Short mmCIF file of C-alpha atoms and ligand atoms in Angstrom, two decimals:
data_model
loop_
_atom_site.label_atom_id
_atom_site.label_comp_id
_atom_site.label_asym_id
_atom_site.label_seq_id
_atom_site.Cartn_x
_atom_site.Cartn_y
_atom_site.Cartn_z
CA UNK A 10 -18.01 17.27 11.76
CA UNK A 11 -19.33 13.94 13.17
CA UNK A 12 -17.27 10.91 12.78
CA UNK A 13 -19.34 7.24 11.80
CA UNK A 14 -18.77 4.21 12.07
CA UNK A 15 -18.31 1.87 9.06
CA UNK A 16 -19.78 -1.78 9.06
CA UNK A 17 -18.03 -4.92 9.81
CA UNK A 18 -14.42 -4.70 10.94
CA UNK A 19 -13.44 -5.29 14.30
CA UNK A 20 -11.09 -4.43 16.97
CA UNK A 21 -7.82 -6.13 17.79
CA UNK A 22 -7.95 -8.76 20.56
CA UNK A 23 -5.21 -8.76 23.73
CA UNK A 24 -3.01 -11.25 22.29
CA UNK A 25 -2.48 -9.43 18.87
CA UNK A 26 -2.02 -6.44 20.99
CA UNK A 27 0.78 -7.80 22.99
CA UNK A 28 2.58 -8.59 19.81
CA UNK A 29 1.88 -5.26 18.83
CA UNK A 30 3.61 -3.94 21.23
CA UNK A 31 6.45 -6.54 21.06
CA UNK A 32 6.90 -5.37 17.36
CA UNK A 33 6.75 -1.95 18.22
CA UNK A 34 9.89 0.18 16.59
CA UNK A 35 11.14 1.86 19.45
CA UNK A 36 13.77 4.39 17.49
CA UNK A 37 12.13 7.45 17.20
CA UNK A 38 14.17 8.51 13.97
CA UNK A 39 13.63 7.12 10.50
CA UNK A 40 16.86 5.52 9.15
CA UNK A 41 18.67 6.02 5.94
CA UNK A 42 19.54 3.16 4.04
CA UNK A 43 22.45 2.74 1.68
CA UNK A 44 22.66 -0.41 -0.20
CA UNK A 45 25.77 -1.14 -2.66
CA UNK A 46 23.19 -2.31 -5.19
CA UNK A 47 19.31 -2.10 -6.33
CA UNK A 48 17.07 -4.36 -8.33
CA UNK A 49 14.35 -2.25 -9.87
CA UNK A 50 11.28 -3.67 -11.11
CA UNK A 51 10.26 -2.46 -14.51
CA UNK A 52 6.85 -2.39 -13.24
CA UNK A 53 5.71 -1.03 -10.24
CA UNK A 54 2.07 -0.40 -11.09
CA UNK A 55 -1.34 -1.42 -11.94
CA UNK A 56 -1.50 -0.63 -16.10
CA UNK A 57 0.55 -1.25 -19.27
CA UNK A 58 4.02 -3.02 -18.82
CA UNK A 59 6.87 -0.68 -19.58
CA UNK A 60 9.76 -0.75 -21.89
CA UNK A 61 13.34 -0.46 -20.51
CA UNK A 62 15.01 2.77 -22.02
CA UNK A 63 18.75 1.93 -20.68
CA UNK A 64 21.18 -0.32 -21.45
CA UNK A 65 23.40 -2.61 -19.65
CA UNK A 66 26.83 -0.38 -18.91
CA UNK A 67 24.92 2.93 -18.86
CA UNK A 68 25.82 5.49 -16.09
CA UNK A 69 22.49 6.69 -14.64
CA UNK A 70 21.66 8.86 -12.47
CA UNK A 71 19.39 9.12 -8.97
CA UNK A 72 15.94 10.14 -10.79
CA UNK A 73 16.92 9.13 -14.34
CA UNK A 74 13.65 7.69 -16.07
CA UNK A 75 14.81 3.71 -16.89
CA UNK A 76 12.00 2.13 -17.73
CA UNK A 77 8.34 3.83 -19.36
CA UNK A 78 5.57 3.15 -21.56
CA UNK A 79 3.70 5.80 -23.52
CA UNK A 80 0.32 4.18 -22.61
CA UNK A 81 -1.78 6.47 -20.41
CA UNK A 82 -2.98 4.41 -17.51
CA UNK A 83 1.46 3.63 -16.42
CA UNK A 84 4.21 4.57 -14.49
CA UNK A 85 7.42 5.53 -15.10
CA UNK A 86 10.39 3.70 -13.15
CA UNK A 87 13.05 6.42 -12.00
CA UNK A 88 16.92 5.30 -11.41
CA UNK A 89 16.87 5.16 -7.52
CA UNK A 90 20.45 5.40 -7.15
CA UNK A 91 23.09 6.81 -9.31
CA UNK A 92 25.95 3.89 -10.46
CA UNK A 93 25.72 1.57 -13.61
CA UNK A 94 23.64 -0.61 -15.11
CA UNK A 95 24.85 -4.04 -14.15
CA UNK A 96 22.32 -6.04 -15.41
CA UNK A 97 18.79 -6.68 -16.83
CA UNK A 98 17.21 -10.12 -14.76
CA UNK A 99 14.04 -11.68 -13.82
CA UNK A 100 13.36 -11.40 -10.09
CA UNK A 101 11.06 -13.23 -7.82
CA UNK A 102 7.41 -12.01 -7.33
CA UNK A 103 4.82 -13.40 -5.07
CA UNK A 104 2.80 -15.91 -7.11
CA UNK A 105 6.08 -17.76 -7.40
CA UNK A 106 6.79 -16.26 -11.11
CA UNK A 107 9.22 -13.87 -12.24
CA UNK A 108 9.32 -10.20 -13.62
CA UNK A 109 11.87 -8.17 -15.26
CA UNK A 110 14.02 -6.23 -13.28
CA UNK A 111 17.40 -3.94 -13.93
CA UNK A 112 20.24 -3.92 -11.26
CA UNK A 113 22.42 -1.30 -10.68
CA UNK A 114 25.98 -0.80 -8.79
CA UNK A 115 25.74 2.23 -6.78
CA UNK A 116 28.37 4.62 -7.51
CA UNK A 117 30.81 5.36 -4.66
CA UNK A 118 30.69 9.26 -5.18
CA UNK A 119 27.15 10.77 -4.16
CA UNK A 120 26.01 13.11 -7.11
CA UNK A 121 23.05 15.42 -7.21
CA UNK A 122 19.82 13.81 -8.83
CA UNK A 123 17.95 14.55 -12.00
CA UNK A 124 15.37 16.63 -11.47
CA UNK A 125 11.88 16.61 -13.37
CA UNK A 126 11.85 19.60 -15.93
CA UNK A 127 10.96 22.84 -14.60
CA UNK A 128 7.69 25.08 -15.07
CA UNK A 129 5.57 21.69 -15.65
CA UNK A 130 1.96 21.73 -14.97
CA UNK A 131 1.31 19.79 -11.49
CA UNK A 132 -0.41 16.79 -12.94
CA UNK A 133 2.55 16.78 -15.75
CA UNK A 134 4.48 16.89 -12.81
CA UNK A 135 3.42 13.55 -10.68
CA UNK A 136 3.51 11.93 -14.05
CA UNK A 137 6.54 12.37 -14.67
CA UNK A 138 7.51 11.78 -11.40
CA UNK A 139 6.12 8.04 -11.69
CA UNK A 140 3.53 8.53 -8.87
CA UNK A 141 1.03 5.91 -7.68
CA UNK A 142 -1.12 4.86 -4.32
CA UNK A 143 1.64 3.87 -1.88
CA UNK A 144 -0.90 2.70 0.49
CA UNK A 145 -0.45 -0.82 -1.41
CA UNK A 146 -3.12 -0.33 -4.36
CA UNK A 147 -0.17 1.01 -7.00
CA UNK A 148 -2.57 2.47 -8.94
CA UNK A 149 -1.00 5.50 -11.19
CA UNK A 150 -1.79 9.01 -9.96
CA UNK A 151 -1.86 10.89 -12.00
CA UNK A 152 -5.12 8.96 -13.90
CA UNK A 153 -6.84 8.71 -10.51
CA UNK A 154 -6.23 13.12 -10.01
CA UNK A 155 -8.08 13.50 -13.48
CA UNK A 156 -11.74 12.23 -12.37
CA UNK A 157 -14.80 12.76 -14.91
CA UNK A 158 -16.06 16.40 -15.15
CA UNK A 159 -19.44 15.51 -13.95
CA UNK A 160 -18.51 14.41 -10.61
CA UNK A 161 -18.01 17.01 -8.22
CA UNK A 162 -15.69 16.25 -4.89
CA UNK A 163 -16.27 17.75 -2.11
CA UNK A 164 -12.90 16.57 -0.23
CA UNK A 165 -9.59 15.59 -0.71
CA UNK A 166 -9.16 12.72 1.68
CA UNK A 167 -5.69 12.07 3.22
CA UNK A 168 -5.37 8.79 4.55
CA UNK A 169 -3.36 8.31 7.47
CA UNK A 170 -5.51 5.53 9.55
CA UNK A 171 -2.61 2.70 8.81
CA UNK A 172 -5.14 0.47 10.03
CA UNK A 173 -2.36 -2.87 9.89
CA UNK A 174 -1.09 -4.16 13.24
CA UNK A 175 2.66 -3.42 13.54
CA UNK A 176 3.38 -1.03 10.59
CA UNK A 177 4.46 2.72 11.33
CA UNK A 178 5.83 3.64 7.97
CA UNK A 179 3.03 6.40 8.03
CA UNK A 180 2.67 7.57 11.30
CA UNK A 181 7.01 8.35 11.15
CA UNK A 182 5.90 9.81 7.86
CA UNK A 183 3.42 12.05 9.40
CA UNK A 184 5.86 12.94 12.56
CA UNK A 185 8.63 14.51 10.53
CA UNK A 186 7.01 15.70 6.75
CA UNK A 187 3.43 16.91 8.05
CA UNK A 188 3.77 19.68 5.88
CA UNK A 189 5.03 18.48 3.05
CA UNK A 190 2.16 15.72 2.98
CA UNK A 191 -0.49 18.40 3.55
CA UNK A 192 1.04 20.50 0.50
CA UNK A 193 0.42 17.54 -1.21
CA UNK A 194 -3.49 17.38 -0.63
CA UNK A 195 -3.01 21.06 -1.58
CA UNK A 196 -1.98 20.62 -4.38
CA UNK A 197 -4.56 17.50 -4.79
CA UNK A 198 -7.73 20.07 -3.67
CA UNK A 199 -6.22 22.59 -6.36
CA UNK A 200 -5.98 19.92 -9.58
CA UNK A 201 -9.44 18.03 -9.05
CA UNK A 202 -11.22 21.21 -7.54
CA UNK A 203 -12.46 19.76 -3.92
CA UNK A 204 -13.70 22.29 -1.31
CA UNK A 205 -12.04 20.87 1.54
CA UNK A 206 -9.22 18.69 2.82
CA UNK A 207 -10.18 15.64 5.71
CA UNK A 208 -6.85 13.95 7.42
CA UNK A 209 -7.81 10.72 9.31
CA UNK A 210 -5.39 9.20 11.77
CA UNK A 211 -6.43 6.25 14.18
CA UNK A 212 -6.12 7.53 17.59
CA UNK A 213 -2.88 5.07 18.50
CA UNK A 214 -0.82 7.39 17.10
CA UNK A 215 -0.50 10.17 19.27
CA UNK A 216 2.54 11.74 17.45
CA UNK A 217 1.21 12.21 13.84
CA UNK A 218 -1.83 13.17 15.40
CA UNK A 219 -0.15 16.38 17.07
CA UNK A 220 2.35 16.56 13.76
CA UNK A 221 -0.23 16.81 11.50
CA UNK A 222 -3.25 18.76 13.93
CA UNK A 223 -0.12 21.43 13.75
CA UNK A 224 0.49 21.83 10.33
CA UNK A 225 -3.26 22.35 9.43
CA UNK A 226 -3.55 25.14 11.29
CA UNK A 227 -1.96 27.16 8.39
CA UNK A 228 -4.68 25.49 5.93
CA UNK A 229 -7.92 27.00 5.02
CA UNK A 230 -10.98 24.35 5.19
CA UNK A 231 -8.21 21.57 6.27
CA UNK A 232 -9.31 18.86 9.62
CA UNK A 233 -7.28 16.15 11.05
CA UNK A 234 -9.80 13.35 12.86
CA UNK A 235 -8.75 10.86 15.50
CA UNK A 236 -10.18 7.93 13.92
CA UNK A 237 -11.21 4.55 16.62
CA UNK A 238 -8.77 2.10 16.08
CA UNK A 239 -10.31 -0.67 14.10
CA UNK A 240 -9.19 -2.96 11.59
CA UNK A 241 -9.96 -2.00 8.10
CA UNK A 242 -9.92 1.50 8.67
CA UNK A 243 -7.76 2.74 6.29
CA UNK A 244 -9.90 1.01 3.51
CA UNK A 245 -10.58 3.03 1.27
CA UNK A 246 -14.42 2.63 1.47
CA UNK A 247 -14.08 2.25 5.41
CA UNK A 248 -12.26 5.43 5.45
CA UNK A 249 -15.31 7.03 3.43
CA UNK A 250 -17.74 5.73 5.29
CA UNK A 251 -16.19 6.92 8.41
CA UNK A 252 -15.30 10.80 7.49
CA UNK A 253 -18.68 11.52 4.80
CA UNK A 254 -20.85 8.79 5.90
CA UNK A 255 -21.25 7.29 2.37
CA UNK A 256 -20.59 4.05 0.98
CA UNK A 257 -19.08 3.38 -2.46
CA UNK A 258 -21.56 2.79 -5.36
CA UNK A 259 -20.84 -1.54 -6.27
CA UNK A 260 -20.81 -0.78 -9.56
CA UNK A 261 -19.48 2.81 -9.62
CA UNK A 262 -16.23 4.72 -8.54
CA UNK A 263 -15.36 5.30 -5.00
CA UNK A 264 -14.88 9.29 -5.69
CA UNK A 265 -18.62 9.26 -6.82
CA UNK A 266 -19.22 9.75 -2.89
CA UNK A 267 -17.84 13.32 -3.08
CA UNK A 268 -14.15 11.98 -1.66
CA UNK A 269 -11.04 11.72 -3.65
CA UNK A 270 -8.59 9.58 -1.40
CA UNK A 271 -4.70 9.38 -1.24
CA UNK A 272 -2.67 8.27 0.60
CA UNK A 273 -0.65 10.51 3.09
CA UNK A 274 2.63 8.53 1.60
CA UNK A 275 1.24 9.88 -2.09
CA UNK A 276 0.74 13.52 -1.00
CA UNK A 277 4.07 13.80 0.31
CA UNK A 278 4.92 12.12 -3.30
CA UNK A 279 2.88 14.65 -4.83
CA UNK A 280 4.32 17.70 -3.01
CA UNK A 281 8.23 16.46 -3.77
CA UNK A 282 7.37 16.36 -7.69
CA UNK A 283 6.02 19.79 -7.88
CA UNK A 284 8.01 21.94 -5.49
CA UNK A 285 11.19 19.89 -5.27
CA UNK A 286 10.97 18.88 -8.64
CA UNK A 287 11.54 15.13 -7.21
CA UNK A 288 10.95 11.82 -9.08
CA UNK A 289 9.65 8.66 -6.42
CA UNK A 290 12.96 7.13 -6.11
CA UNK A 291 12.60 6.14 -2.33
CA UNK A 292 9.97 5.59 0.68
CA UNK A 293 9.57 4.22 3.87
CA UNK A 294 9.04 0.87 5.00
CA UNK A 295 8.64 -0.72 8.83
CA UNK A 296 11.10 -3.71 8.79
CA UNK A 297 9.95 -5.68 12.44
CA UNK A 298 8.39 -8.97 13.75
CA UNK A 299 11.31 -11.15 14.70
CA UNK A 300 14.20 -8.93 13.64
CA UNK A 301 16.80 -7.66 16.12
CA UNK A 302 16.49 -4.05 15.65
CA UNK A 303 12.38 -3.10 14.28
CA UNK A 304 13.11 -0.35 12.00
CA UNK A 305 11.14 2.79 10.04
CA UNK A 306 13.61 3.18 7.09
CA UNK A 307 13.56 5.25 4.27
CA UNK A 308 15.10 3.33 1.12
CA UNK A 309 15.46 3.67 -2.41
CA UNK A 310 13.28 0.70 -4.78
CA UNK A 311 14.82 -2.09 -5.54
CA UNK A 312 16.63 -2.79 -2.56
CA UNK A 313 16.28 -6.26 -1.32
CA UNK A 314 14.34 -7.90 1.96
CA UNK A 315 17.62 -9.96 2.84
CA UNK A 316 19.81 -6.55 2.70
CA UNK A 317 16.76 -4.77 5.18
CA UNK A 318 16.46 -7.50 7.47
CA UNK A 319 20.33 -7.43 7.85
CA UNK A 320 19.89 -3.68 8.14
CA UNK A 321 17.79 -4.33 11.09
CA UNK A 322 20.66 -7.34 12.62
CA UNK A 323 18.47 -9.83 11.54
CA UNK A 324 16.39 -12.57 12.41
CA UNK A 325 15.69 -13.49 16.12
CA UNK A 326 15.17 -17.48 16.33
CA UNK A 327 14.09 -19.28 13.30
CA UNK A 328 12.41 -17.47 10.53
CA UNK A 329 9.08 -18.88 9.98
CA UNK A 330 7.52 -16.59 7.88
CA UNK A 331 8.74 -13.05 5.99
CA UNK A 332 5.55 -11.10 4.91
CA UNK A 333 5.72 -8.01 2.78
CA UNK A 334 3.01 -5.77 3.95
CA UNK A 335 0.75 -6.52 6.98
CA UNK A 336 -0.24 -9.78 8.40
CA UNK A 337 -3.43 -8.79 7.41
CA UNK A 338 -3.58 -8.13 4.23
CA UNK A 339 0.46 -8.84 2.88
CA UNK A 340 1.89 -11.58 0.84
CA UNK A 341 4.63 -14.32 2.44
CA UNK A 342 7.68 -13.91 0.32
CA UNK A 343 9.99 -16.90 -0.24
CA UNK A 344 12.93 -15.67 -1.51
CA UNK A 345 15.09 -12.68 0.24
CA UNK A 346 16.00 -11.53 -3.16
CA UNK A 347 13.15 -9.95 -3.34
CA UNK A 348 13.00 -6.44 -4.43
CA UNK A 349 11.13 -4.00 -2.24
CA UNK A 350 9.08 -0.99 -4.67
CA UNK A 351 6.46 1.36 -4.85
CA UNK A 352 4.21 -0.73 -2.94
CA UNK A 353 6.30 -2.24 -0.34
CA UNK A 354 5.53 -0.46 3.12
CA UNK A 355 6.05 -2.95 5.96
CA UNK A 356 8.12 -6.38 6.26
CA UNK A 357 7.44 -8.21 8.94
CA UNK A 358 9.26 -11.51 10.38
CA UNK A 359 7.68 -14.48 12.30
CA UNK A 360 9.52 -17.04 13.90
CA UNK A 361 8.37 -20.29 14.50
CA UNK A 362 7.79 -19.33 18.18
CA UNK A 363 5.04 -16.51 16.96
CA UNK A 364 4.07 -18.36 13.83
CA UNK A 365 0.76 -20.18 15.31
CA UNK A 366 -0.19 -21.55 12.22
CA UNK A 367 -2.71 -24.65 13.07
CA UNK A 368 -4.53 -26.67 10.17
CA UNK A 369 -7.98 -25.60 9.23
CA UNK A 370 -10.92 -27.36 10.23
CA UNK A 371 -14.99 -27.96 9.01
CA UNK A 372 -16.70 -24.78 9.06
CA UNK A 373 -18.74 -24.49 12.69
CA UNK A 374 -21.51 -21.97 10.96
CA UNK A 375 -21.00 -19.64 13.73
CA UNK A 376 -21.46 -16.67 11.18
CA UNK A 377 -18.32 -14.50 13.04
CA UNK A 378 -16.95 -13.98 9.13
CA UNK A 379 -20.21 -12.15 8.03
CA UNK A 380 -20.48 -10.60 10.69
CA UNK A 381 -16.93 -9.02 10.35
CA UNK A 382 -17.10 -8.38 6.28
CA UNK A 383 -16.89 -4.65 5.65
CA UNK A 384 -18.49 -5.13 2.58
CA UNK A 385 -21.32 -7.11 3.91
CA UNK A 386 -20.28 -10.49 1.77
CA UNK A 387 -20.58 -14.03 2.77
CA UNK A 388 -17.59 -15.35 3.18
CA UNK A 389 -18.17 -18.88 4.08
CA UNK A 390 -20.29 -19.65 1.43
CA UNK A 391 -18.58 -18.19 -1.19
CA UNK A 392 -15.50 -20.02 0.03
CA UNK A 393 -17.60 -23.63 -0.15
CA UNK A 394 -18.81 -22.61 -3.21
CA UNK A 395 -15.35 -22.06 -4.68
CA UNK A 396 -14.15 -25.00 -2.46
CA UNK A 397 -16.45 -27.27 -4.81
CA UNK A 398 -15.19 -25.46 -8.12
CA UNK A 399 -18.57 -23.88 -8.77
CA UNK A 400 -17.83 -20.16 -9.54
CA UNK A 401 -21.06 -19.19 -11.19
CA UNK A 402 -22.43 -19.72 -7.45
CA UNK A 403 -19.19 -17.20 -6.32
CA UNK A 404 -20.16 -14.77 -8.73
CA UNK A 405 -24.11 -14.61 -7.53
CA UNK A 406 -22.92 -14.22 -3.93
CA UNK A 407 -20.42 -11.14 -5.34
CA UNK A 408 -17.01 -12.97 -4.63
CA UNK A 409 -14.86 -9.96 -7.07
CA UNK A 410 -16.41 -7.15 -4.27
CA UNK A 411 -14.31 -8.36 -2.05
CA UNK A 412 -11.26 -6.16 -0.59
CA UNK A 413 -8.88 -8.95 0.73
CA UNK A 414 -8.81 -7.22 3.97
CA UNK A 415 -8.44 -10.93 6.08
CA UNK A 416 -11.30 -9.63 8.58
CA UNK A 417 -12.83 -13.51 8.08
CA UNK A 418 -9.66 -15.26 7.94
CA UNK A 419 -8.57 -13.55 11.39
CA UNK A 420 -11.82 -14.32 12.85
CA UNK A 421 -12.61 -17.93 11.51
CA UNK A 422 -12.35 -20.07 14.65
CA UNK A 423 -12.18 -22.94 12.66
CA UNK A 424 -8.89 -21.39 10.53
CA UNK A 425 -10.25 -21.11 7.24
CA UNK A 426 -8.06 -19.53 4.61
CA UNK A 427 -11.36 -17.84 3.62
CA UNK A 428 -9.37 -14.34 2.19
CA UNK A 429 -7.26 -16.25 -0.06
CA UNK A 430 -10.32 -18.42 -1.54
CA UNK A 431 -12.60 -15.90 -1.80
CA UNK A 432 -9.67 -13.47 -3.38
CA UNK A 433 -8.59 -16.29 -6.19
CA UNK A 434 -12.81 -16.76 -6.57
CA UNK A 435 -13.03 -12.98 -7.59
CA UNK A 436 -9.82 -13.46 -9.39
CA UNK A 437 -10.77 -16.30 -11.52
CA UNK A 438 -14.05 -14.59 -12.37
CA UNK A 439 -12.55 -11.23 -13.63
CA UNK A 440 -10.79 -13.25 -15.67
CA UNK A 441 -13.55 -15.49 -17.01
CA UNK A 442 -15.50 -12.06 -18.02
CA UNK A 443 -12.40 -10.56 -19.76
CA UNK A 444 -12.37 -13.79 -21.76
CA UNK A 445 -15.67 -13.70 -22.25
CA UNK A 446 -16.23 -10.20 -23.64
CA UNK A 447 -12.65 -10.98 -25.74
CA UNK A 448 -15.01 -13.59 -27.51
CA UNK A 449 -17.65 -11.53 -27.91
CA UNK A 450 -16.00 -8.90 -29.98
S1 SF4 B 291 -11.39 -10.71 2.97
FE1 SF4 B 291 -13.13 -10.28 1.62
S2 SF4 B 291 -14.73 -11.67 2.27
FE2 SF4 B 291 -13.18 -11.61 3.92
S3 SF4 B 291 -13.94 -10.05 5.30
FE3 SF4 B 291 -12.54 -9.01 3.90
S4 SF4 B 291 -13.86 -8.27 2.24
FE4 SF4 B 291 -15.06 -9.77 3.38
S1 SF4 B 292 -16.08 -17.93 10.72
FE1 SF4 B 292 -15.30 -19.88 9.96
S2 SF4 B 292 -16.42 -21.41 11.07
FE2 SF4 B 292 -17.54 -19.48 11.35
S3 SF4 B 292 -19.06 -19.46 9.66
FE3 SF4 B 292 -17.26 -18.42 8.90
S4 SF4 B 292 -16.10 -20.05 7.85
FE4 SF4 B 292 -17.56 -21.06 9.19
#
């Protein structure tokens, strides 16, 4: 099978390289960590809030269901520890607002977890389990493994390409539960029907590669792929493009291409909840940047950034910035407090040494951010358009298509926020159209 290339993107430049490699985590093992209490989010997912089902002074246990909602498109929120309920707060998210949160005291005796009920069917299963996309999107899993009957899917896609400078939270993932994650596309193929099973992994990591090239072996109609190493890759469009050659419909799903994708963090998910019986209490996250020790670290949600950095001997220098995901596409975080979830994968610290943040200037015209745009948009107008408040403009030039990757911010030589503009343009629309249709009813 030929591999393609996918349009726009583009390929890191020396001097993000030698950070890379200054951010590298050197540890080769993944480390265990044990906080003395968690803040869980009642809502880790893209859907219908949920409803706490505990109350303060309850004794829970590790993979106890706390917090639910009976609405389809949801996901459950699992105990992560056992201990008490302490607590029921508001906790810091990124727009500067709150969110409801429970905290717990982690008991000092270890006991054995819950376990999901036995003999369920394995999409009951990753329901139950509270499953969704841990490559960021947080979507719940068990909706997107129950695709309409007329589409037919050729392959199960596995994404490993973790595409963002500095994060390894799925390449130590690969290394040491290869198996487990390809059980999980398994057991993906098996519950939407696909033929095959396609594993891409940019080439820079050497060690999944092998890991995972291994383990397939034992898998009919199963093929890992070296993918180049360029920035989006693990889109989720990018990544179809690359491995079937076919772009997602604008107005359509992305599986109508014939390619269900998942995360390799979400088919390791998938395989706990139906052979383990294992609720998604905990997952790894890359803790580097200016920290002493850079760190792959399996925890369980709700633990905060301050306890992780401090986990990882802290900051080096003065913190400048504390991103939660990759300095591509992640959000800065102002408050340590902050609870790391479902979707939290990387953490990563700048210091005001690294932190070359310089004002923006006029735009030049020098077309680099259109010619970057995976999804072919143009960024600098739609960013002067929104600029100048006029949003019906942003919505002819297609402002919601856009996937937030940061390919035009990176590139803008005249350091134009153009992701965030362009991202609060397609916001601002979707909203305008929900209102709309509200009205029209
Ligand atoms: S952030 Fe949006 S507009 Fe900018 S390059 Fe990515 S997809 Fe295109
Ligand atoms: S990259 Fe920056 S300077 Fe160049 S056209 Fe785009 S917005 Fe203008």
């Amino acid at each position: 099978m030929k591999i393609h290339d996918f349009s726009g993107g583009f390929f890191f430049e020396p001097s993000t390289k030698q950070l890379k490699k200054l951010f590298a985590v050197k540890n080769e093992n993944v480390f265990i960590f044990e906080p003395k209490t968690v803040t869980i989010p009642f809502d880790q997912h893209i859907g219908a809030p949920n409803e706490l089902v505990v109350t303060i002074g309850d004794n829970v246990r590790q993979g106890q269901i706390i917090a639910k909602s009976s609405a389809d498109i949801s996901g459950h929120v699992h105990s992560s520890v056992s201990g008490t309920v302490l607590e029921i707060l508001e906790v810091p998210t990124f727009d500067g607002e709150t969110q409801r949160a429970i905290k717990i005291q982690c008991a000092n005796e270890k006991t054995l977890p819950e376990l999901i009920p036995a003999d369920l069917a394995p999409e009951i299963a990753v329901r139950h389990a509270g499953i969704v996309g841990l490559g960021g999107a947080t979507f719940p899993t068990h909706i997107k493994l129950d695709p309409a009957d007329h589409i037919e899917i050729e392959a199960v896609i596995l994404n490993g390409a973790e595409c963002e400078p500095f994060l390894a939270s799925d390449d130590y993932l690969m290394r040491y539960e290869s198996r487990k994650i390809l059980r999980g596309g398994e057991l993906a193929r098996q519950i939407i029907g696909a033929k095959k099973i396609l594993v891409g992994i940019e080439s820079d990591k050497p060690k999944a590669l092998a890991a995972m090239k291994k383990a397939a072996k034992a898998i009919p109609e199963c093929f890992v792929f070296a993918l180049p190493v360029k920035y989006p890759q693990g889109g989720e469009g990018q990544l179809l493009e690359t491995l079937l050659a076919k772009e997602s419909p604008i107005d359509g799903r992305s599986v109508e291409t014939g390619g269900f994708t998942i995360n390799v963090a979400t088919a390791f998910a998938i395989a706990e909840a139906v052979d383990a019986r294992k609720s998604l209490t905990h997952r790894y996250v890359t803790i580097t940047g200016d920290v002493a020790e850079p760190k792959v670290i399996s925890f369980p949600l709700g633990s905060s950034v301050g306890d992780l950095i401090d986990y990882c001997g802290g900051f080096i220098g003065t913190p400048s910035r504390v991103i939660h995901g990759g300095p591509m596409m992640g959000k800065t975080i102002t408050n340590l407090d902050f609870p790391l979830a479902k979707g939290s994968n990387g953490i990563i610290v700048f210091n005001q040494e690294h932190d070359g943040k310089l004002p923006e200037s006029p735009c030049i015209r020098c077309n680099r951010c259109v010619t970057v745009c995976p999804v072919r948009l143009e960024p600098q107008s739609i960013d002067l358009a929104y600029r100048s408040g006029d949003l019906f403009t942003c919505d002819q030039l297609m402002a919601e298509e856009c996937i937030n990757c940061g390919c035009c911010t990176y590139v803008c030589p005249a350091r134009r926020d153009l992701a965030a503009k362009i991202s609060a343009a397609g916001n601002e629309i979707k909203s305008l159209k929900k209102e709309l249709a509200a009205n029209e009813k």
